[in-house]
PDB file of N, CA and C in Angstrom:
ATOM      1  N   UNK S   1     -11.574   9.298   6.790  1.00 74.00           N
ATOM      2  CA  UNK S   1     -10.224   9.671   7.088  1.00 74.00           C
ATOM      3  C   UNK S   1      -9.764   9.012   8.387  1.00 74.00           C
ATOM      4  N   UNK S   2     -10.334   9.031   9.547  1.00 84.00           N
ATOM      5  CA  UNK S   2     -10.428   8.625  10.972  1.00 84.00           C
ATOM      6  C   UNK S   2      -9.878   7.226  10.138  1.00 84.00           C
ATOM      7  N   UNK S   3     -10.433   5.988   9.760  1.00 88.00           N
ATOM      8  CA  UNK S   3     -10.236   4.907   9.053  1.00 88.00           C
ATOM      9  C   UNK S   3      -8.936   4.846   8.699  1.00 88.00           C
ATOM     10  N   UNK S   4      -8.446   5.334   7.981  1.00 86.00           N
ATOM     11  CA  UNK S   4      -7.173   5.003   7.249  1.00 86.00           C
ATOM     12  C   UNK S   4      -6.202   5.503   7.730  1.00 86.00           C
ATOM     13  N   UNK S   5      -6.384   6.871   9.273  1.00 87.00           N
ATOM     14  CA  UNK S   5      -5.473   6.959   9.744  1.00 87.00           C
ATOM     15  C   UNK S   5      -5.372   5.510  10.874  1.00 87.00           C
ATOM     16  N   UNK S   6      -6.290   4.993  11.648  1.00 92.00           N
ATOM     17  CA  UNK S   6      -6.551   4.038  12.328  1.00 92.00           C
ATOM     18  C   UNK S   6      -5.531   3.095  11.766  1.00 92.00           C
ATOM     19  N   UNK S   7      -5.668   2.471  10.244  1.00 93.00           N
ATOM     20  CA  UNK S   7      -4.954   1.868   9.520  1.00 93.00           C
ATOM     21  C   UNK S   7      -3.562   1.890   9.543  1.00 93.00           C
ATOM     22  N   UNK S   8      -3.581   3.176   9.784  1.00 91.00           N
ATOM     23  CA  UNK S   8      -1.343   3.843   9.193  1.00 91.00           C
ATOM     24  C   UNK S   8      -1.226   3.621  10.878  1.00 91.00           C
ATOM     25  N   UNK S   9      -2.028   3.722  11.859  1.00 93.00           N
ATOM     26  CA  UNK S   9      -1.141   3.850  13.385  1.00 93.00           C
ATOM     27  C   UNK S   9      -1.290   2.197  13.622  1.00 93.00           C
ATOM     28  N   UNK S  10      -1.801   1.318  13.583  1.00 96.00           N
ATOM     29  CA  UNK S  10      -1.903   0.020  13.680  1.00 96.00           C
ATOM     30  C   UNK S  10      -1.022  -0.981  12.902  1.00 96.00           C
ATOM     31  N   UNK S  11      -0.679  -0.122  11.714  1.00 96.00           N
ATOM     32  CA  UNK S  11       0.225  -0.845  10.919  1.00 96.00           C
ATOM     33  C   UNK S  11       1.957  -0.681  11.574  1.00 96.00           C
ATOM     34  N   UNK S  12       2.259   0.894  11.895  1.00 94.00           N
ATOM     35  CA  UNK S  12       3.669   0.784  12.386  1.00 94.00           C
ATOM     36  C   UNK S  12       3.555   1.851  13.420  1.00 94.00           C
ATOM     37  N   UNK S  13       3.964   1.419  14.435  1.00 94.00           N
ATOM     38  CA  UNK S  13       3.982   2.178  16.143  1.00 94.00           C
ATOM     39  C   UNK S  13       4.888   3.151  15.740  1.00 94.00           C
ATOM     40  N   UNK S  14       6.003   3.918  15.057  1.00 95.00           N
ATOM     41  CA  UNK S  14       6.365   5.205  14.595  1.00 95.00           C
ATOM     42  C   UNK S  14       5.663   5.891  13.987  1.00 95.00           C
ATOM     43  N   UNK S  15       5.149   5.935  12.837  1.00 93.00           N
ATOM     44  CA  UNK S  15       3.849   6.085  12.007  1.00 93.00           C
ATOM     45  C   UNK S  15       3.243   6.521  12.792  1.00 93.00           C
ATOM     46  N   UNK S  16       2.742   6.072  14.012  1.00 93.00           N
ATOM     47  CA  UNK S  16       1.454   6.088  14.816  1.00 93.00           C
ATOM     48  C   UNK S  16       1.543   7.442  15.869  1.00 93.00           C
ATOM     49  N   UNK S  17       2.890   7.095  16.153  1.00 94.00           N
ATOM     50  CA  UNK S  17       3.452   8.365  17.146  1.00 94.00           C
ATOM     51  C   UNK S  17       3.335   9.683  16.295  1.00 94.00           C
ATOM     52  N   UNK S  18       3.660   9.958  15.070  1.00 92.00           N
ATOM     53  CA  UNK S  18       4.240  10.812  14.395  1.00 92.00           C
ATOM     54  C   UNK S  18       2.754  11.340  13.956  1.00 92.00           C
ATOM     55  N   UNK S  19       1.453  10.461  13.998  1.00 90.00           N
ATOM     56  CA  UNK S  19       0.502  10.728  13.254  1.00 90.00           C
ATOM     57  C   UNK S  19      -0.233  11.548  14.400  1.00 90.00           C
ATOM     58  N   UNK S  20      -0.015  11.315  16.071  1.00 90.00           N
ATOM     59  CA  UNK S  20      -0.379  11.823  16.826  1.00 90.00           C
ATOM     60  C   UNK S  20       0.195  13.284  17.227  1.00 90.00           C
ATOM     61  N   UNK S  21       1.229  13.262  16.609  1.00 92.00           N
ATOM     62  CA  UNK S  21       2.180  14.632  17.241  1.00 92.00           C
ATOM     63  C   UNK S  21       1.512  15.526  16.161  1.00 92.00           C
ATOM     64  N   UNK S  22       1.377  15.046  14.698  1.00 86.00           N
ATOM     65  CA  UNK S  22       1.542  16.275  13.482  1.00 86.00           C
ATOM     66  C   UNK S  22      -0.165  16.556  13.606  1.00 86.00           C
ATOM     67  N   UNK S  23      -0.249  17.670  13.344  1.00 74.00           N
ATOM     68  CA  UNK S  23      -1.653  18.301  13.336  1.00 74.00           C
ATOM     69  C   UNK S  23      -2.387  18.087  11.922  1.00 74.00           C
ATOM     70  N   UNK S  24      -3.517  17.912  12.133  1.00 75.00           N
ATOM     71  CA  UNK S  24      -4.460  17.593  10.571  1.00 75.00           C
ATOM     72  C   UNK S  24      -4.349  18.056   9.882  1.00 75.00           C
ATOM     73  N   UNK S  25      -4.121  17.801   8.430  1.00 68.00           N
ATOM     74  CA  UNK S  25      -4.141  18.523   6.957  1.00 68.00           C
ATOM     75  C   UNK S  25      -5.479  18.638   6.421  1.00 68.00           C
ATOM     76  N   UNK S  26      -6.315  19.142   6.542  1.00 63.00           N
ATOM     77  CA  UNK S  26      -7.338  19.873   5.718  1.00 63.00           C
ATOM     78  C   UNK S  26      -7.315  20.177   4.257  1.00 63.00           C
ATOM     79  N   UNK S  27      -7.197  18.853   3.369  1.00 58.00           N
ATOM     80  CA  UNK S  27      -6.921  19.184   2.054  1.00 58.00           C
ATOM     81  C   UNK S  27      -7.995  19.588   0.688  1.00 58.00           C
ATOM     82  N   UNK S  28      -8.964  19.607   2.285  1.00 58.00           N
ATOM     83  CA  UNK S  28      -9.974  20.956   1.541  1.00 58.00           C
ATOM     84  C   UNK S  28      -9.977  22.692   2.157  1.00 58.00           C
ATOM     85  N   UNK S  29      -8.699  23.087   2.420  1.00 62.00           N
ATOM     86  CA  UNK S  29      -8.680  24.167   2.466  1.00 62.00           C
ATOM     87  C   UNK S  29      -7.740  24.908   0.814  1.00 62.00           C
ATOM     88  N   UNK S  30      -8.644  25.949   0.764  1.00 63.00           N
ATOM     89  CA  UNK S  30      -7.923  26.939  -0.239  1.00 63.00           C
ATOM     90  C   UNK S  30      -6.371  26.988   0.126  1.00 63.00           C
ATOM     91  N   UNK S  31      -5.485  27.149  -0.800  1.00 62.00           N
ATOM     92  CA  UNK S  31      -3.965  27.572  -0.870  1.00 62.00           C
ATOM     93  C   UNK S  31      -3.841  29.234  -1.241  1.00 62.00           C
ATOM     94  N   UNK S  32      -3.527  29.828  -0.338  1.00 66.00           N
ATOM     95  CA  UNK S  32      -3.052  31.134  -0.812  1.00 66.00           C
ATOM     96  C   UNK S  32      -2.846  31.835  -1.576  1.00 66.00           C
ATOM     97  N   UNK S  33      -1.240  30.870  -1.903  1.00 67.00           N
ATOM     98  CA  UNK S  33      -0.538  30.775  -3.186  1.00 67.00           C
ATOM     99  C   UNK S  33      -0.697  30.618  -4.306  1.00 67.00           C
ATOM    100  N   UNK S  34      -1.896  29.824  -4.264  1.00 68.00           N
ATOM    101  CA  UNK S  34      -2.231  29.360  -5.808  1.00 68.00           C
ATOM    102  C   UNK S  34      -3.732  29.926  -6.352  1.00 68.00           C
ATOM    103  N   UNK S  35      -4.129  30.959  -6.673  1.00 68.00           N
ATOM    104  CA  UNK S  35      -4.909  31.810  -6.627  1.00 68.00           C
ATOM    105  C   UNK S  35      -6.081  30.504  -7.864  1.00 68.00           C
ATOM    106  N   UNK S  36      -5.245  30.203  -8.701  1.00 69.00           N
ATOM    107  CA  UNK S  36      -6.211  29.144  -9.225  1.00 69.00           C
ATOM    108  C   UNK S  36      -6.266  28.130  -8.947  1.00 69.00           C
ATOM    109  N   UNK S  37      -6.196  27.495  -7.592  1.00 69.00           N
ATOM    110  CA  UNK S  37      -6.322  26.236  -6.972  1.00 69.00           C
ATOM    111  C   UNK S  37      -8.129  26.627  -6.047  1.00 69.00           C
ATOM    112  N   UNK S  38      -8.781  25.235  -5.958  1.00 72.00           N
ATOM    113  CA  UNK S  38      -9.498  25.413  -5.324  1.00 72.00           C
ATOM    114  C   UNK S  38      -9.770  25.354  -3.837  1.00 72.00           C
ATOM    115  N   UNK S  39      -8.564  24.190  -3.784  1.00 76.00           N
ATOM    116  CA  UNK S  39      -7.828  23.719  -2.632  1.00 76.00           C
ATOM    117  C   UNK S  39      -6.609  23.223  -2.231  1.00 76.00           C
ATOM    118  N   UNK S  40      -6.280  22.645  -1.506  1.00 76.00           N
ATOM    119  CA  UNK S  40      -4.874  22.368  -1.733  1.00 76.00           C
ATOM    120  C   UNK S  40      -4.685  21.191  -2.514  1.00 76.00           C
ATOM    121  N   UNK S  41      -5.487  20.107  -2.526  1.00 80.00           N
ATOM    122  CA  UNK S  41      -5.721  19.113  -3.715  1.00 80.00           C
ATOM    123  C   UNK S  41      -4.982  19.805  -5.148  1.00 80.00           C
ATOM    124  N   UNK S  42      -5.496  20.737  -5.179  1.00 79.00           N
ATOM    125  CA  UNK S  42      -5.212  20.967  -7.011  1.00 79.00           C
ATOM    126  C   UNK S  42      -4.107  21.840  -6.714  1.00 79.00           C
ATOM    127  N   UNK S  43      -3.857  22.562  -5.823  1.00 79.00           N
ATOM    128  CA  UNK S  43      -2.642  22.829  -6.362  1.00 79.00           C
ATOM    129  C   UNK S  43      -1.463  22.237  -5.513  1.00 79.00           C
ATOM    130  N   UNK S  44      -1.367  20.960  -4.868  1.00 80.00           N
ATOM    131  CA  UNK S  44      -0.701  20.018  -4.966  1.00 80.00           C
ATOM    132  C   UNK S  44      -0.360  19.249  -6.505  1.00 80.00           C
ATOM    133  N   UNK S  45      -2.028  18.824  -6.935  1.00 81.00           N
ATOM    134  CA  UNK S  45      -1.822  18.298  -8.464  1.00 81.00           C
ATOM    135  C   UNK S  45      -1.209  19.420  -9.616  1.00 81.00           C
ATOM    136  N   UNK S  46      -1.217  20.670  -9.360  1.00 79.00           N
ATOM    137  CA  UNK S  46      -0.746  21.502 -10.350  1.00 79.00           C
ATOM    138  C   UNK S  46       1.004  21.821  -9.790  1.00 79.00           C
ATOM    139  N   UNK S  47       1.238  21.461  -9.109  1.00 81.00           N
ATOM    140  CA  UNK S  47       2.648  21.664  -8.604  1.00 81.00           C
ATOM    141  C   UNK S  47       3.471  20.508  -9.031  1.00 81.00           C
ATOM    142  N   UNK S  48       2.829  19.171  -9.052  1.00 83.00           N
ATOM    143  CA  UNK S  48       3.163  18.449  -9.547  1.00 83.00           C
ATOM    144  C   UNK S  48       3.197  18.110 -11.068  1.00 83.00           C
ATOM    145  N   UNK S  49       2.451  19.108 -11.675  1.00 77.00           N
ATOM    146  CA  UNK S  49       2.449  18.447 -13.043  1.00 77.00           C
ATOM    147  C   UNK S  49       3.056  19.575 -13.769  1.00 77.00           C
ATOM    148  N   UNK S  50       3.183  21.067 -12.943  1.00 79.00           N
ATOM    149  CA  UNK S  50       3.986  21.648 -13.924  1.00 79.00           C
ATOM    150  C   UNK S  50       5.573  21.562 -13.012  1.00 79.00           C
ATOM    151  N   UNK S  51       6.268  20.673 -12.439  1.00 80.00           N
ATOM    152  CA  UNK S  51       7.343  20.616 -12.325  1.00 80.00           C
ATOM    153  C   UNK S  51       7.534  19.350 -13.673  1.00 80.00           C
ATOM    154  N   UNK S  52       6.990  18.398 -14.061  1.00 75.00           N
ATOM    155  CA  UNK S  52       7.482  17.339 -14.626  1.00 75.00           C
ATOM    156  C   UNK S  52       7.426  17.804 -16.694  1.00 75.00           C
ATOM    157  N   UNK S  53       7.021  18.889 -16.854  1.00 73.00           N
ATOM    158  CA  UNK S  53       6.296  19.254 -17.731  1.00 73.00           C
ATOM    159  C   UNK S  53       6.485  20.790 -18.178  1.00 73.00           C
ATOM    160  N   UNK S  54       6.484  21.227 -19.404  1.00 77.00           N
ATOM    161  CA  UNK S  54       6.723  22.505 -19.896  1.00 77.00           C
ATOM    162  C   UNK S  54       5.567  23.294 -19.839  1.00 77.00           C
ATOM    163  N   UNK S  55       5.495  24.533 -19.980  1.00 77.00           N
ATOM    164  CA  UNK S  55       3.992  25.576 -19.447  1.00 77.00           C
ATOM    165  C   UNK S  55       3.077  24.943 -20.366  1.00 77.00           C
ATOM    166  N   UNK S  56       3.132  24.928 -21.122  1.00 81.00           N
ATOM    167  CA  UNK S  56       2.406  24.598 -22.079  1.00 81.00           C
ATOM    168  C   UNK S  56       1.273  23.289 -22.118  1.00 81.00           C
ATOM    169  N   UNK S  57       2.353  22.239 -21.952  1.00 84.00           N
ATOM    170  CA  UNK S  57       2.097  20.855 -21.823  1.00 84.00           C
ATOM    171  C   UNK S  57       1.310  20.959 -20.441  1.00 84.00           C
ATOM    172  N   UNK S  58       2.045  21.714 -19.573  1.00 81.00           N
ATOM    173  CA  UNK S  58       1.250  21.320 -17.929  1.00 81.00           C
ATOM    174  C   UNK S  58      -0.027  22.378 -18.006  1.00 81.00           C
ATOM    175  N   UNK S  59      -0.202  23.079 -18.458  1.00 83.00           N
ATOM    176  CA  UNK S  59      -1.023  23.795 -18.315  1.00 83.00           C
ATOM    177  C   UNK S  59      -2.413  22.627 -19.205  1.00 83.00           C
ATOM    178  N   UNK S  60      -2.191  22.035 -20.345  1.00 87.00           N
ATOM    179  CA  UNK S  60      -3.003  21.526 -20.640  1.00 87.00           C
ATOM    180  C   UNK S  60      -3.625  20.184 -19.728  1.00 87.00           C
ATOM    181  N   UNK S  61      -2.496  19.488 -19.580  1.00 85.00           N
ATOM    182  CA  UNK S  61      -2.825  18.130 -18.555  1.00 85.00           C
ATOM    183  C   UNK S  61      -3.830  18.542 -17.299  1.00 85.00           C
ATOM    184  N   UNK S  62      -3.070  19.413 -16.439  1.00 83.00           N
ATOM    185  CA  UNK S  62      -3.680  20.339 -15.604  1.00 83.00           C
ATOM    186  C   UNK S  62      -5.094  20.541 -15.534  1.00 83.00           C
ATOM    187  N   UNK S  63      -5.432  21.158 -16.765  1.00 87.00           N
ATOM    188  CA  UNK S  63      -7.002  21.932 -16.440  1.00 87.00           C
ATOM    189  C   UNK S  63      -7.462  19.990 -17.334  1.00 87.00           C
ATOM    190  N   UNK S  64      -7.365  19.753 -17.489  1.00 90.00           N
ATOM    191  CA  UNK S  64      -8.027  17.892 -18.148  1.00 90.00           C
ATOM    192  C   UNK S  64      -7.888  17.080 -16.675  1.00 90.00           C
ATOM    193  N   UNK S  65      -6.712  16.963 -15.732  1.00 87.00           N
ATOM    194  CA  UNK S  65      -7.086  16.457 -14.441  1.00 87.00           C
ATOM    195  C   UNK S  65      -8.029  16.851 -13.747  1.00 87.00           C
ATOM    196  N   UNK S  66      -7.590  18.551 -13.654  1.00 86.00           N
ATOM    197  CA  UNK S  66      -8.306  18.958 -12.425  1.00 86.00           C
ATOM    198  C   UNK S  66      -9.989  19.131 -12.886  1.00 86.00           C
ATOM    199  N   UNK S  67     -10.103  19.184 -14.057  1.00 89.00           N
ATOM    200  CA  UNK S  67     -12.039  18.905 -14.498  1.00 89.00           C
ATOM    201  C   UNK S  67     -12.128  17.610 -14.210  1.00 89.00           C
ATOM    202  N   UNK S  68     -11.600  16.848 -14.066  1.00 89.00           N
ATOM    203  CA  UNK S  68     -11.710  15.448 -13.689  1.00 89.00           C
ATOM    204  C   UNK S  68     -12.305  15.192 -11.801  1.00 89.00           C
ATOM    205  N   UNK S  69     -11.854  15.971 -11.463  1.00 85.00           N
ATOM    206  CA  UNK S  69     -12.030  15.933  -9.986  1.00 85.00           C
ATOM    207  C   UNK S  69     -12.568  17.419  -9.422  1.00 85.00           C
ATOM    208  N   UNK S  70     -13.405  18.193 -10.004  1.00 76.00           N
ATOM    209  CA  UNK S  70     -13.905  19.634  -9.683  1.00 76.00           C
ATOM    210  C   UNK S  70     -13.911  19.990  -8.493  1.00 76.00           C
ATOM    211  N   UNK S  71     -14.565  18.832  -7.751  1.00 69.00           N
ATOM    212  CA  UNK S  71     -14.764  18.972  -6.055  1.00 69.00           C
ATOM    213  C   UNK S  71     -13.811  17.803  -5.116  1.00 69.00           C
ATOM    214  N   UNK S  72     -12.733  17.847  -5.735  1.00 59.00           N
ATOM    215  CA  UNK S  72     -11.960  17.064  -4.851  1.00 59.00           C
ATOM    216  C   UNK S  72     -10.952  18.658  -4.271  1.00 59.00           C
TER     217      UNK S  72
END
């Protein structure tokens, strides 16, 4: 992570400022909200796939991504 932020502040001096002010995202912490998320990973990916998508449909895509990535 250190790496690719290194990357985003070297590439554009706003970027760089902005990356220093905002505090770390931990996108292996649990979400609250999303009682079936494991972290915020999945229910980022489940927020995203049932806005584009009917319950049904997202609910299936959903649990086929997120077995795709168990421990992301």
């Amino acid at each position: 992570m250190e790496q690719a932020l290194a990357t985003l502040r070297a590439a554009d001096e706003r970027l760089a400022a902005v990356i220093e002010q905002a505090p770390f995202c931990d996108m292996g912490t649990r979400d609250q909200r999303d009682p079936t998320a494991q972290n915020l990973f999945q229910s980022l990916l489940r927020t995203i796939v049932y806005q584009q998508l009917s319950g049904k449909a997202a609910d299936t895509i959903h649990g086929r991504v997120a077995a795709l990535f168990p421990a992301a």
